[in-house]
Each structure stands twice: as C-alpha cells, then as structure tokens.
Amino acid sequence: MALKKLFFLIIVLSFIIPLAYSFYFRIHPSVDARAYDNIAYNLASGRGYRESLDIPLEMDYSLVRVGPGYEFFLAGLYYIFGHRYWPVWIVQSLLQALAAVLTFLIAKEIFKKNWDPKIGLVAAAFVGFSPDLITISAMLLSETLAIFLVLLSVYLFFKYYSQKKLFLILALGAVFGFTALVRTPVFLLLIPFFIFLIKNKRWLHISLLVLTIFFIFLPWSLRNYKIYHKFIPTNAALGYNLVAGNHSGASGELEPYLPLSENFKKLGPIKTGEIAQKEALQFIFAHPLEFIKVTLYRISMYFSFARPTGFWPYLSGLNKIITLIVSSFYAFLLFTAGFIGISQIKKIEKEDRKKVLYFLSMLVLMPLGIIWIVVETRYRFLIYPFLAIFSGYACLCLRAGWLRIKSLSLLISSIFILNTIFDAARNFPRILERLLEIHF
C-alpha cells in the first residue's frame, strides 16, 4: 500500500511540477518553437502547412523543420482552444506524467520474473522529476510529445511480445507511425520490432505493421508530392542537419552554415536540402578520418554532463545557474546509474533477459539515429527513459550487494567524469563565454 501511494505521489508531482514551471516562466516561443508555433497557427487557421504567408509555398521553410507531427499536435490544440499557450503547457505536463507512468509499466513488462516495484518507482521518478524534461515541457518543442509516443510504442511492443494479439500490432503501427512523424530518427526502432516478428515468423503481423505505418504516412507523402514533386515522407531536414554537422571545420553541433542560407534564397528548401546532403556526403567520403573524429566528438558530447540544459534566453542570474547545476548533476546520476544497471544484465533470469536485450537494443538506437549527423543537448532526451529503467534496476543491484559491484560502479563513474573533463576542456572557450553571459 505504501508503494502504491508513493507511485501515485510521483505521478501527481510529475504533472504538477512541470505545470507550475510552465505557468511561472510563461516562455514565449523563439527560434524553433516560434517556427512550430507559426506553422501550427497557419494550419489551425486553414492556411495550410506553412511558416510564412509572404512567400510561395514551395519556397517556404516549413518542410525543413522537424515535423510534421508536432505541428499538427499544436494545430489541434489551437483549433480547439484558440491561439493560446496555456493549453499546450497543460497537455505537455500531462504527457510528462504519462511518460513517467509508461516508464513504470515498461519496467514491469521487461522485468516480470525479476520484478520489484522499486525498479519502476526509481525509473518513474527519474523521468517525472527530470529537470531537463520539466524544462522542455514548458516550451513549444517536440521532445515531450516524442518521448511519450516512443514510450507508448515500446510499451505496446512488449505487450505484443507477451500476448501476440492482432489489435496490439495494429495499435503499435498506428502509434509508431505518428511517432516517426514527430521525430524521424526513431524509425530505427523498427529494427528490433522486425527482428522479433521475423524470429517468431509472424508474417501476417509484419504485413499489417508495415501497412498501418504506410497508411499513416500516405496523406502527408501525397501532399508533399503534389507540391514539391518529390517523395518526402516526413520532412526535408536531413540534408541541412547533415551538412551542418559534417563539413570542413565542423564541431559536430548544430551551427549556422552560411552556404545554406545563400542557396535557400535562390533555390528553395528542397533543392537546397539536396545540395546540402550531397556536399555532406562528399565531405564524409573525401575525409573519412575527419568524419570519424567529429563523430567521436559527438559521442563525447552526447554523454557529457558538461552539456546541461539551461542556456535558454528566458533564464538569467541565479535561475540559470541553479538550472545548469541541477541539470548537470541529473545527467551524471542518470548516465552512471543507467550504465551500472546495463552492466548487471547477466544477473537477470533468462526469460526476462531476452526482453531486456531487446530493450537495450532500443536504447542503443537512440544515439545511433543522430550521432553521425549533429548533436545538441535536447537531442539526447529520448534516451532518458531507457536509462531511467536501467537506473531503477541498478539501484536494486546496489542495494542487494554494493561491495560486489563497487569497483565496476566506480569505473563507470570515472569513465563519464573523464569524458566530461575531455568535452569541457575541448570546448572551454565556448563554455566560458556562455557562463560570462549570465547576468544577475
């Protein structure tokens, strides 16, 4: 009974804290959020999927934004409630709480034979109380919706793993289709889905999964073909991001790339994206060692807790400093505990271990979808719930026998600390510049 009350408290607070944060700061959309806001408002107003009304649709920048799933999500809220931000804050706070619920339920599915409610409670708390996820839920950015949909897809997969029912594969196809429309890199999750279905010779269910996803994508793909005369199932952002992270002198982060702006004005979004992708691939094949080097830098950045969320324009002074410190500490705890949990997989009973290995493959696919392109702090948020579940398992292992895994735990912690020192030293001038910009 006490554990049920604790679970209920975690979920309620996972809703209340992001909601209070959103209404306290009332963050006005800027940069990407402003673009999503404009597109969604035009959609809700019946003007179509476009960012600006001042230029022809085929020259509009909307198709090179991440989407279109999140923009349609916003448009639905604007259509119902008008062009107001408070409904978005409420719904995204609810999604944050539901993400914590799904994290608990997924942990319960994959650790059935080894189940201890404390695994799920720790995992749910890591998601629900994440300073990074609380911060992002207060903005008009796609991560909150994407995390919820990824978790729902993973949960449906593991329910199907156990029950193999037709309605579950149809539900998985529908949810996953919309998930991929929100964040394209999650397409990689189809790999473990298909491996399981093929191993179990579920040929009809494979066909139904593919068909369901196909029909989710069909209307948007037809719309794009009609306007741009190209097959574009999601968006045209790949070329832009690929060249931003892969050119001579690239840092691996998302930085302005001047030739893109010059080409865009003349050629429009689609042709510019194709040129950008071609330039990036030419660079990769002409300079493979430099590509490997910058990819290793991206991996370092992805797992560095010197990359806190907190350098947002709405934060200043003490608020910014507290956010940076809490975010860094959270990343250190999550990464360290998560990998300690991963290191203890061999102790899991065979029946559960198969499910855990599928889950681990999904975790690995989260960074694989972006580390060869470009890395920003918020791009790693999708891995958080996966690490949270392994963190819950790590806490159980540490409680059961700290002395047995003490050396391994210290080794894992040391690796992350050394990586962070390396990342901070390599980017010290930029970090110092950002810190000096903090005003009290």
CSV table of C-alpha atoms in Angstrom, one decimal:
chain,number,residue,atom,x,y,z
A,1,MET,CA,0.0,0.0,0.0
A,2,ALA,CA,2.8,2.4,0.9
A,3,LEU,CA,4.5,1.8,-2.5
A,4,LYS,CA,1.2,2.4,-4.3
A,5,LYS,CA,0.8,5.7,-2.5
A,6,LEU,CA,4.4,6.6,-3.4
A,7,PHE,CA,3.8,5.8,-7.1
A,8,PHE,CA,0.6,7.9,-7.1
A,9,LEU,CA,2.6,10.8,-5.5
A,10,ILE,CA,5.4,10.5,-8.1
A,11,ILE,CA,2.8,10.7,-10.9
A,12,VAL,CA,0.9,13.6,-9.5
A,13,LEU,CA,4.0,15.6,-8.9
A,14,SER,CA,5.2,14.7,-12.4
A,15,PHE,CA,2.2,16.6,-13.6
A,16,ILE,CA,2.1,19.5,-11.0
A,17,ILE,CA,5.8,20.4,-11.2
A,18,PRO,CA,6.1,20.9,-15.0
A,19,LEU,CA,2.7,22.7,-14.9
A,20,ALA,CA,3.8,25.1,-12.2
A,21,TYR,CA,7.1,25.6,-14.0
A,22,SER,CA,5.3,26.4,-17.3
A,23,PHE,CA,2.9,28.9,-15.7
A,24,TYR,CA,5.7,30.5,-13.6
A,25,PHE,CA,8.1,31.2,-16.6
A,26,ARG,CA,5.4,31.6,-19.4
A,27,ILE,CA,8.1,31.0,-22.0
A,28,HIS,CA,7.3,32.8,-25.3
A,29,PRO,CA,8.2,30.8,-28.4
A,30,SER,CA,11.6,31.6,-30.0
A,31,VAL,CA,13.8,30.1,-32.8
A,32,ASP,CA,12.5,26.5,-33.5
A,33,ALA,CA,9.5,26.9,-31.1
A,34,ARG,CA,8.4,30.1,-32.9
A,35,ALA,CA,8.6,28.3,-36.3
A,36,TYR,CA,6.4,25.4,-34.9
A,37,ASP,CA,4.0,28.0,-33.5
A,38,ASN,CA,3.7,29.8,-36.8
A,39,ILE,CA,3.2,26.6,-38.8
A,40,ALA,CA,0.6,25.3,-36.3
A,41,TYR,CA,-1.3,28.6,-36.2
A,42,ASN,CA,-1.5,28.7,-40.0
A,43,LEU,CA,-2.7,25.1,-40.0
A,44,ALA,CA,-5.4,25.7,-37.4
A,45,SER,CA,-6.5,28.9,-39.3
A,46,GLY,CA,-7.0,26.9,-42.6
A,47,ARG,CA,-4.0,28.4,-44.4
A,48,GLY,CA,-2.1,25.2,-44.7
A,49,TYR,CA,1.2,23.8,-43.5
A,50,ARG,CA,3.4,26.8,-43.9
A,51,GLU,CA,5.6,29.1,-41.8
A,52,SER,CA,5.2,32.3,-43.7
A,53,LEU,CA,2.3,33.7,-45.8
A,54,ASP,CA,4.6,36.2,-47.6
A,55,ILE,CA,6.4,33.7,-49.9
A,56,PRO,CA,5.2,31.0,-52.3
A,57,LEU,CA,4.5,27.6,-50.5
A,58,GLU,CA,7.2,25.8,-52.5
A,59,MET,CA,9.8,28.3,-51.2
A,60,ASP,CA,8.5,28.2,-47.6
A,61,TYR,CA,10.9,27.0,-44.8
A,62,SER,CA,8.3,24.8,-43.1
A,63,LEU,CA,9.4,21.5,-44.7
A,64,VAL,CA,12.9,21.7,-43.3
A,65,ARG,CA,11.6,22.0,-39.7
A,66,VAL,CA,11.4,18.8,-37.6
A,67,GLY,CA,7.9,17.5,-38.2
A,68,PRO,CA,5.2,17.5,-39.2
A,69,GLY,CA,3.7,15.5,-36.3
A,70,TYR,CA,4.3,18.1,-33.6
A,71,GLU,CA,3.0,20.9,-35.7
A,72,PHE,CA,-0.3,19.0,-36.2
A,73,PHE,CA,-0.4,18.3,-32.5
A,74,LEU,CA,-0.1,22.0,-31.8
A,75,ALA,CA,-2.6,22.9,-34.5
A,76,GLY,CA,-5.2,20.6,-32.9
A,77,LEU,CA,-4.9,22.4,-29.6
A,78,TYR,CA,-5.0,25.8,-31.3
A,79,TYR,CA,-8.1,24.7,-33.3
A,80,ILE,CA,-9.9,23.7,-30.0
A,81,PHE,CA,-8.7,26.4,-27.6
A,82,GLY,CA,-7.5,29.2,-29.9
A,83,HIS,CA,-4.0,30.6,-30.3
A,84,ARG,CA,-3.2,30.2,-26.6
A,85,TYR,CA,-0.2,28.6,-25.0
A,86,TRP,CA,-1.7,27.5,-21.6
A,87,PRO,CA,-3.5,24.5,-23.1
A,88,VAL,CA,-0.1,23.3,-24.6
A,89,TRP,CA,1.5,23.7,-21.2
A,90,ILE,CA,-1.3,21.7,-19.5
A,91,VAL,CA,-1.3,18.9,-22.1
A,92,GLN,CA,2.5,18.7,-22.2
A,93,SER,CA,2.6,18.5,-18.4
A,94,LEU,CA,0.1,15.6,-18.6
A,95,LEU,CA,2.3,13.9,-21.2
A,96,GLN,CA,5.2,14.3,-18.9
A,97,ALA,CA,3.3,12.5,-16.1
A,98,LEU,CA,2.1,9.8,-18.6
A,99,ALA,CA,5.7,9.3,-19.7
A,100,ALA,CA,6.5,8.5,-16.0
A,101,VAL,CA,3.6,6.0,-15.9
A,102,LEU,CA,4.7,4.3,-19.1
A,103,THR,CA,8.3,4.1,-17.8
A,104,PHE,CA,7.0,2.2,-14.8
A,105,LEU,CA,4.8,-0.1,-16.9
A,106,ILE,CA,7.6,-0.9,-19.3
A,107,ALA,CA,9.9,-1.7,-16.4
A,108,LYS,CA,7.2,-4.0,-15.1
A,109,GLU,CA,6.8,-5.7,-18.5
A,110,ILE,CA,10.5,-6.4,-19.1
A,111,PHE,CA,11.4,-7.4,-15.5
A,112,LYS,CA,8.4,-9.7,-14.9
A,113,LYS,CA,10.4,-12.6,-13.3
A,114,ASN,CA,12.8,-10.2,-11.6
A,115,TRP,CA,10.1,-7.6,-10.7
A,116,ASP,CA,10.5,-5.3,-7.7
A,117,PRO,CA,8.2,-2.2,-7.6
A,118,LYS,CA,11.3,-0.2,-6.6
A,119,ILE,CA,12.7,-0.6,-10.1
A,120,GLY,CA,9.6,1.1,-11.6
A,121,LEU,CA,9.4,3.7,-8.9
A,122,VAL,CA,13.0,4.9,-9.4
A,123,ALA,CA,12.6,4.8,-13.1
A,124,ALA,CA,9.4,6.8,-13.0
A,125,ALA,CA,11.0,9.4,-10.7
A,126,PHE,CA,14.0,9.8,-13.0
A,127,VAL,CA,11.6,10.6,-15.8
A,128,GLY,CA,8.9,12.6,-13.9
A,129,PHE,CA,11.4,14.7,-12.0
A,130,SER,CA,14.0,15.2,-14.7
A,131,PRO,CA,15.0,18.9,-14.7
A,132,ASP,CA,15.7,18.7,-18.4
A,133,LEU,CA,12.3,17.1,-19.3
A,134,ILE,CA,10.5,19.6,-16.9
A,135,THR,CA,12.2,22.5,-18.7
A,136,ILE,CA,11.4,21.2,-22.2
A,137,SER,CA,7.8,20.6,-21.4
A,138,ALA,CA,7.3,24.3,-20.8
A,139,MET,CA,8.3,25.1,-24.4
A,140,LEU,CA,6.7,24.6,-27.8
A,141,LEU,CA,9.3,21.9,-28.7
A,142,SER,CA,8.7,18.3,-29.9
A,143,GLU,CA,10.6,16.4,-27.3
A,144,THR,CA,7.8,16.0,-24.7
A,145,LEU,CA,5.4,14.5,-27.3
A,146,ALA,CA,8.1,12.4,-28.9
A,147,ILE,CA,9.2,10.9,-25.6
A,148,PHE,CA,5.6,10.0,-24.7
A,149,LEU,CA,5.0,8.4,-28.1
A,150,VAL,CA,8.3,6.5,-28.1
A,151,LEU,CA,7.4,5.1,-24.7
A,152,LEU,CA,3.9,4.2,-25.8
A,153,SER,CA,5.3,2.4,-28.9
A,154,VAL,CA,7.8,0.5,-26.7
A,155,TYR,CA,5.1,-0.4,-24.2
A,156,LEU,CA,2.9,-1.7,-27.0
A,157,PHE,CA,5.8,-3.7,-28.4
A,158,PHE,CA,6.4,-5.5,-25.1
A,159,LYS,CA,2.7,-6.1,-24.6
A,160,TYR,CA,2.7,-7.7,-28.0
A,161,TYR,CA,5.8,-9.6,-27.1
A,162,SER,CA,3.9,-11.3,-24.3
A,163,GLN,CA,0.4,-11.7,-25.9
A,164,LYS,CA,1.0,-11.6,-29.7
A,165,LYS,CA,-2.5,-10.2,-30.3
A,166,LEU,CA,-3.6,-8.7,-33.6
A,167,PHE,CA,-5.0,-5.5,-32.1
A,168,LEU,CA,-1.7,-4.8,-30.4
A,169,ILE,CA,0.3,-4.9,-33.7
A,170,LEU,CA,-2.3,-2.6,-35.3
A,171,ALA,CA,-2.1,-0.2,-32.3
A,172,LEU,CA,1.7,-0.3,-32.5
A,173,GLY,CA,1.7,0.5,-36.2
A,174,ALA,CA,-0.6,3.5,-35.7
A,175,VAL,CA,1.3,4.9,-32.7
A,176,PHE,CA,4.7,4.3,-34.2
A,177,GLY,CA,3.7,5.9,-37.5
A,178,PHE,CA,2.7,9.1,-35.7
A,179,THR,CA,5.9,8.9,-33.6
A,180,ALA,CA,8.1,8.8,-36.7
A,181,LEU,CA,6.2,11.9,-38.0
A,182,VAL,CA,7.2,13.7,-34.8
A,183,ARG,CA,10.8,12.5,-34.7
A,184,THR,CA,12.1,10.8,-37.9
A,185,PRO,CA,15.2,9.1,-36.3
A,186,VAL,CA,13.0,6.8,-34.2
A,187,PHE,CA,12.4,4.9,-37.5
A,188,LEU,CA,15.4,2.8,-36.3
A,189,LEU,CA,13.2,1.2,-33.6
A,190,LEU,CA,11.6,-0.8,-36.4
A,191,ILE,CA,14.8,-2.9,-36.4
A,192,PRO,CA,14.1,-4.7,-33.1
A,193,PHE,CA,10.4,-4.8,-33.9
A,194,PHE,CA,11.1,-6.6,-37.2
A,195,ILE,CA,13.7,-8.9,-35.7
A,196,PHE,CA,11.2,-10.2,-33.1
A,197,LEU,CA,8.5,-10.6,-35.7
A,198,ILE,CA,10.7,-12.4,-38.1
A,199,LYS,CA,12.2,-14.7,-35.4
A,200,ASN,CA,8.6,-15.7,-34.5
A,201,LYS,CA,7.5,-16.0,-38.1
A,202,ARG,CA,4.6,-13.6,-37.7
A,203,TRP,CA,4.4,-12.8,-41.4
A,204,LEU,CA,0.8,-11.5,-41.3
A,205,HIS,CA,1.6,-9.2,-38.4
A,206,ILE,CA,4.7,-7.9,-40.2
A,207,SER,CA,2.5,-7.1,-43.2
A,208,LEU,CA,-0.1,-5.4,-41.0
A,209,LEU,CA,2.5,-3.3,-39.2
A,210,VAL,CA,4.0,-2.1,-42.4
A,211,LEU,CA,0.6,-1.4,-43.9
A,212,THR,CA,-0.6,0.6,-40.9
A,213,ILE,CA,2.6,2.7,-40.9
A,214,PHE,CA,2.2,3.2,-44.7
A,215,PHE,CA,-1.4,4.5,-44.4
A,216,ILE,CA,-0.3,6.8,-41.5
A,217,PHE,CA,2.3,8.3,-43.9
A,218,LEU,CA,0.3,8.3,-47.1
A,219,PRO,CA,-1.7,11.5,-46.8
A,220,TRP,CA,1.4,13.6,-45.9
A,221,SER,CA,3.5,12.0,-48.6
A,222,LEU,CA,0.8,12.6,-51.2
A,223,ARG,CA,0.6,16.3,-50.1
A,224,ASN,CA,4.3,16.7,-50.4
A,225,TYR,CA,4.5,15.0,-53.8
A,226,LYS,CA,1.7,17.3,-55.1
A,227,ILE,CA,3.6,20.4,-54.0
A,228,TYR,CA,7.2,19.5,-54.5
A,229,HIS,CA,7.0,16.6,-57.0
A,230,LYS,CA,9.3,14.6,-54.7
A,231,PHE,CA,8.7,11.6,-52.4
A,232,ILE,CA,9.1,13.2,-48.9
A,233,PRO,CA,7.5,11.0,-46.2
A,234,THR,CA,8.4,13.3,-43.3
A,235,ASN,CA,10.4,16.4,-43.8
A,236,ALA,CA,13.5,17.7,-45.8
A,237,ALA,CA,15.6,18.5,-42.8
A,238,LEU,CA,18.2,15.7,-43.2
A,239,GLY,CA,20.4,17.5,-45.7
A,240,TYR,CA,20.5,20.7,-43.7
A,241,ASN,CA,21.4,18.9,-40.4
A,242,LEU,CA,23.9,16.6,-42.1
A,243,VAL,CA,25.9,19.3,-43.7
A,244,ALA,CA,25.7,21.5,-40.5
A,245,GLY,CA,27.4,18.7,-38.6
A,246,ASN,CA,29.7,17.4,-41.4
A,247,HIS,CA,31.8,20.0,-43.2
A,248,SER,CA,35.3,21.2,-43.0
A,249,GLY,CA,35.8,22.7,-39.5
A,250,ALA,CA,32.5,21.3,-38.2
A,251,SER,CA,32.3,20.9,-34.4
A,252,GLY,CA,29.5,18.3,-34.6
A,253,GLU,CA,27.0,20.7,-33.0
A,254,LEU,CA,24.2,22.4,-34.8
A,255,GLU,CA,25.8,25.6,-36.1
A,256,PRO,CA,24.9,28.0,-38.8
A,257,TYR,CA,26.3,27.0,-42.2
A,258,LEU,CA,26.4,30.1,-44.4
A,259,PRO,CA,26.2,28.4,-47.9
A,260,LEU,CA,22.8,27.0,-46.9
A,261,SER,CA,21.3,30.5,-46.4
A,262,GLU,CA,22.7,31.7,-49.7
A,263,ASN,CA,21.3,28.7,-51.7
A,264,PHE,CA,18.0,28.7,-49.9
A,265,LYS,CA,17.1,32.2,-51.2
A,266,LYS,CA,17.8,31.2,-54.8
A,267,LEU,CA,16.8,27.6,-55.0
A,268,GLY,CA,14.2,27.0,-52.3
A,269,PRO,CA,14.1,24.4,-49.5
A,270,ILE,CA,14.1,21.1,-51.4
A,271,LYS,CA,16.8,21.8,-53.9
A,272,THR,CA,19.0,23.4,-51.2
A,273,GLY,CA,18.5,20.3,-49.0
A,274,GLU,CA,19.6,18.0,-51.8
A,275,ILE,CA,22.7,20.1,-52.4
A,276,ALA,CA,23.5,20.2,-48.7
A,277,GLN,CA,23.1,16.4,-48.5
A,278,LYS,CA,25.4,15.9,-51.5
A,279,GLU,CA,28.0,18.3,-50.0
A,280,ALA,CA,27.9,16.5,-46.7
A,281,LEU,CA,28.3,13.0,-48.3
A,282,GLN,CA,31.2,14.3,-50.4
A,283,PHE,CA,32.9,15.6,-47.3
A,284,ILE,CA,32.3,12.3,-45.5
A,285,PHE,CA,33.8,10.1,-48.3
A,286,ALA,CA,36.6,12.5,-49.1
A,287,HIS,CA,37.6,13.0,-45.5
A,288,PRO,CA,36.7,9.8,-43.6
A,289,LEU,CA,39.1,10.3,-40.8
A,290,GLU,CA,37.8,13.8,-40.1
A,291,PHE,CA,34.3,12.4,-40.2
A,292,ILE,CA,35.2,9.7,-37.7
A,293,LYS,CA,36.9,12.3,-35.5
A,294,VAL,CA,33.9,14.7,-35.4
A,295,THR,CA,31.6,11.7,-34.8
A,296,LEU,CA,33.7,10.7,-31.8
A,297,TYR,CA,33.3,14.3,-30.6
A,298,ARG,CA,29.6,14.0,-31.0
A,299,ILE,CA,29.5,10.8,-29.0
A,300,SER,CA,31.6,12.6,-26.3
A,301,MET,CA,29.1,15.5,-26.3
A,302,TYR,CA,26.1,13.2,-26.1
A,303,PHE,CA,27.3,11.5,-22.9
A,304,SER,CA,28.9,14.6,-21.3
A,305,PHE,CA,27.3,16.2,-18.3
A,306,ALA,CA,29.1,19.4,-19.2
A,307,ARG,CA,26.2,19.8,-21.6
A,308,PRO,CA,23.3,20.8,-19.3
A,309,THR,CA,20.1,22.3,-20.4
A,310,GLY,CA,19.9,25.8,-19.0
A,311,PHE,CA,21.4,28.1,-21.6
A,312,TRP,CA,17.9,29.3,-22.6
A,313,PRO,CA,17.3,33.0,-23.1
A,314,TYR,CA,14.4,33.2,-20.7
A,315,LEU,CA,16.7,32.2,-17.8
A,316,SER,CA,19.0,34.6,-16.1
A,317,GLY,CA,21.1,35.0,-13.0
A,318,LEU,CA,20.5,32.6,-10.2
A,319,ASN,CA,17.7,30.7,-12.0
A,320,LYS,CA,20.1,29.9,-14.8
A,321,ILE,CA,23.0,28.8,-12.5
A,322,ILE,CA,20.6,26.5,-10.5
A,323,THR,CA,19.2,25.0,-13.7
A,324,LEU,CA,22.7,24.3,-15.0
A,325,ILE,CA,23.9,22.7,-11.8
A,326,VAL,CA,20.8,20.6,-11.3
A,327,SER,CA,20.8,19.5,-15.0
A,328,SER,CA,24.5,18.5,-14.9
A,329,PHE,CA,24.0,16.5,-11.7
A,330,TYR,CA,21.0,14.8,-13.0
A,331,ALA,CA,22.8,13.8,-16.2
A,332,PHE,CA,25.7,12.4,-14.2
A,333,LEU,CA,23.3,10.3,-12.0
A,334,LEU,CA,21.2,9.1,-14.9
A,335,PHE,CA,24.1,8.1,-17.2
A,336,THR,CA,26.1,6.5,-14.4
A,337,ALA,CA,23.3,4.6,-12.8
A,338,GLY,CA,21.9,3.6,-16.2
A,339,PHE,CA,25.1,2.0,-17.3
A,340,ILE,CA,25.6,0.3,-13.9
A,341,GLY,CA,22.2,-1.3,-14.5
A,342,ILE,CA,23.2,-2.3,-18.0
A,343,SER,CA,26.4,-3.9,-16.7
A,344,GLN,CA,24.3,-6.2,-14.4
A,345,ILE,CA,22.1,-7.6,-17.2
A,346,LYS,CA,23.8,-11.0,-16.9
A,347,LYS,CA,22.2,-11.5,-13.4
A,348,ILE,CA,18.7,-11.3,-14.9
A,349,GLU,CA,16.8,-14.6,-15.4
A,350,LYS,CA,16.9,-15.9,-18.9
A,351,GLU,CA,13.2,-15.3,-19.7
A,352,ASP,CA,13.5,-11.7,-18.8
A,353,ARG,CA,17.0,-11.2,-20.2
A,354,LYS,CA,15.7,-11.7,-23.8
A,355,LYS,CA,13.2,-8.8,-23.3
A,356,VAL,CA,15.9,-6.7,-21.6
A,357,LEU,CA,18.2,-7.2,-24.5
A,358,TYR,CA,15.5,-6.0,-26.9
A,359,PHE,CA,15.1,-3.0,-24.7
A,360,LEU,CA,18.8,-2.4,-24.6
A,361,SER,CA,19.0,-2.5,-28.4
A,362,MET,CA,16.3,0.2,-28.5
A,363,LEU,CA,18.4,2.3,-26.1
A,364,VAL,CA,21.5,1.9,-28.4
A,365,LEU,CA,19.4,3.0,-31.4
A,366,MET,CA,18.5,6.3,-29.8
A,367,PRO,CA,22.0,7.9,-30.1
A,368,LEU,CA,22.7,5.9,-33.3
A,369,GLY,CA,20.0,7.9,-35.0
A,370,ILE,CA,21.8,11.2,-34.6
A,371,ILE,CA,25.5,10.9,-33.7
A,372,TRP,CA,26.5,10.7,-37.3
A,373,ILE,CA,24.5,13.9,-38.1
A,374,VAL,CA,24.6,16.5,-35.4
A,375,VAL,CA,24.2,16.6,-31.6
A,376,GLU,CA,22.5,19.1,-29.3
A,377,THR,CA,21.7,18.6,-25.6
A,378,ARG,CA,18.0,18.2,-26.2
A,379,TYR,CA,18.5,15.6,-28.9
A,380,ARG,CA,19.6,13.1,-26.3
A,381,PHE,CA,16.4,13.4,-24.2
A,382,LEU,CA,14.8,10.4,-26.0
A,383,ILE,CA,17.4,8.1,-24.3
A,384,TYR,CA,16.5,9.3,-20.8
A,385,PRO,CA,13.5,6.9,-20.1
A,386,PHE,CA,15.6,3.9,-21.3
A,387,LEU,CA,18.5,4.9,-18.9
A,388,ALA,CA,15.9,5.6,-16.2
A,389,ILE,CA,14.7,2.0,-16.3
A,390,PHE,CA,18.2,0.6,-16.1
A,391,SER,CA,18.9,3.1,-13.3
A,392,GLY,CA,16.0,1.6,-11.4
A,393,TYR,CA,17.5,-1.9,-11.8
A,394,ALA,CA,20.9,-0.5,-10.8
A,395,CYS,CA,19.5,0.8,-7.5
A,396,LEU,CA,18.2,-2.7,-6.8
A,397,CYS,CA,21.6,-4.3,-7.6
A,398,LEU,CA,23.4,-1.7,-5.5
A,399,ARG,CA,21.1,-2.3,-2.6
A,400,ALA,CA,21.5,-6.1,-2.8
A,401,GLY,CA,25.3,-6.0,-2.9
A,402,TRP,CA,27.2,-2.8,-3.2
A,403,LEU,CA,30.5,-4.4,-2.3
A,404,ARG,CA,30.2,-6.9,-5.2
A,405,ILE,CA,29.8,-4.1,-7.9
A,406,LYS,CA,31.6,-1.3,-6.1
A,407,SER,CA,34.7,-1.4,-8.4
A,408,LEU,CA,32.6,-1.6,-11.6
A,409,SER,CA,30.4,1.3,-10.4
A,410,LEU,CA,33.5,3.4,-9.7
A,411,LEU,CA,34.9,2.5,-13.1
A,412,ILE,CA,31.7,3.6,-14.9
A,413,SER,CA,31.5,6.8,-12.9
A,414,SER,CA,35.2,7.5,-13.7
A,415,ILE,CA,34.7,7.0,-17.5
A,416,PHE,CA,31.8,9.5,-17.5
A,417,ILE,CA,33.8,12.0,-15.4
A,418,LEU,CA,36.8,11.7,-17.7
A,419,ASN,CA,34.7,12.1,-20.8
A,420,THR,CA,33.1,15.2,-19.3
A,421,ILE,CA,36.5,16.7,-18.5
A,422,PHE,CA,37.6,16.0,-22.1
A,423,ASP,CA,34.5,17.6,-23.5
A,424,ALA,CA,34.7,20.6,-21.2
A,425,ALA,CA,38.5,21.1,-21.9
A,426,ARG,CA,37.9,20.8,-25.7
A,427,ASN,CA,35.1,23.4,-25.6
A,428,PHE,CA,36.4,25.5,-22.7
A,429,PRO,CA,36.4,28.9,-24.6
A,430,ARG,CA,32.7,28.4,-25.6
A,431,ILE,CA,31.6,27.2,-22.2
A,432,LEU,CA,33.4,30.2,-20.5
A,433,GLU,CA,31.8,32.6,-23.0
A,434,ARG,CA,28.3,31.3,-22.1
A,435,LEU,CA,29.0,31.4,-18.4
A,436,LEU,CA,30.2,35.0,-18.7
A,437,GLU,CA,26.9,35.9,-20.4
A,438,ILE,CA,25.0,35.1,-17.2
A,439,HIS,CA,23.6,38.4,-15.8
A,440,PHE,CA,22.3,38.9,-12.2
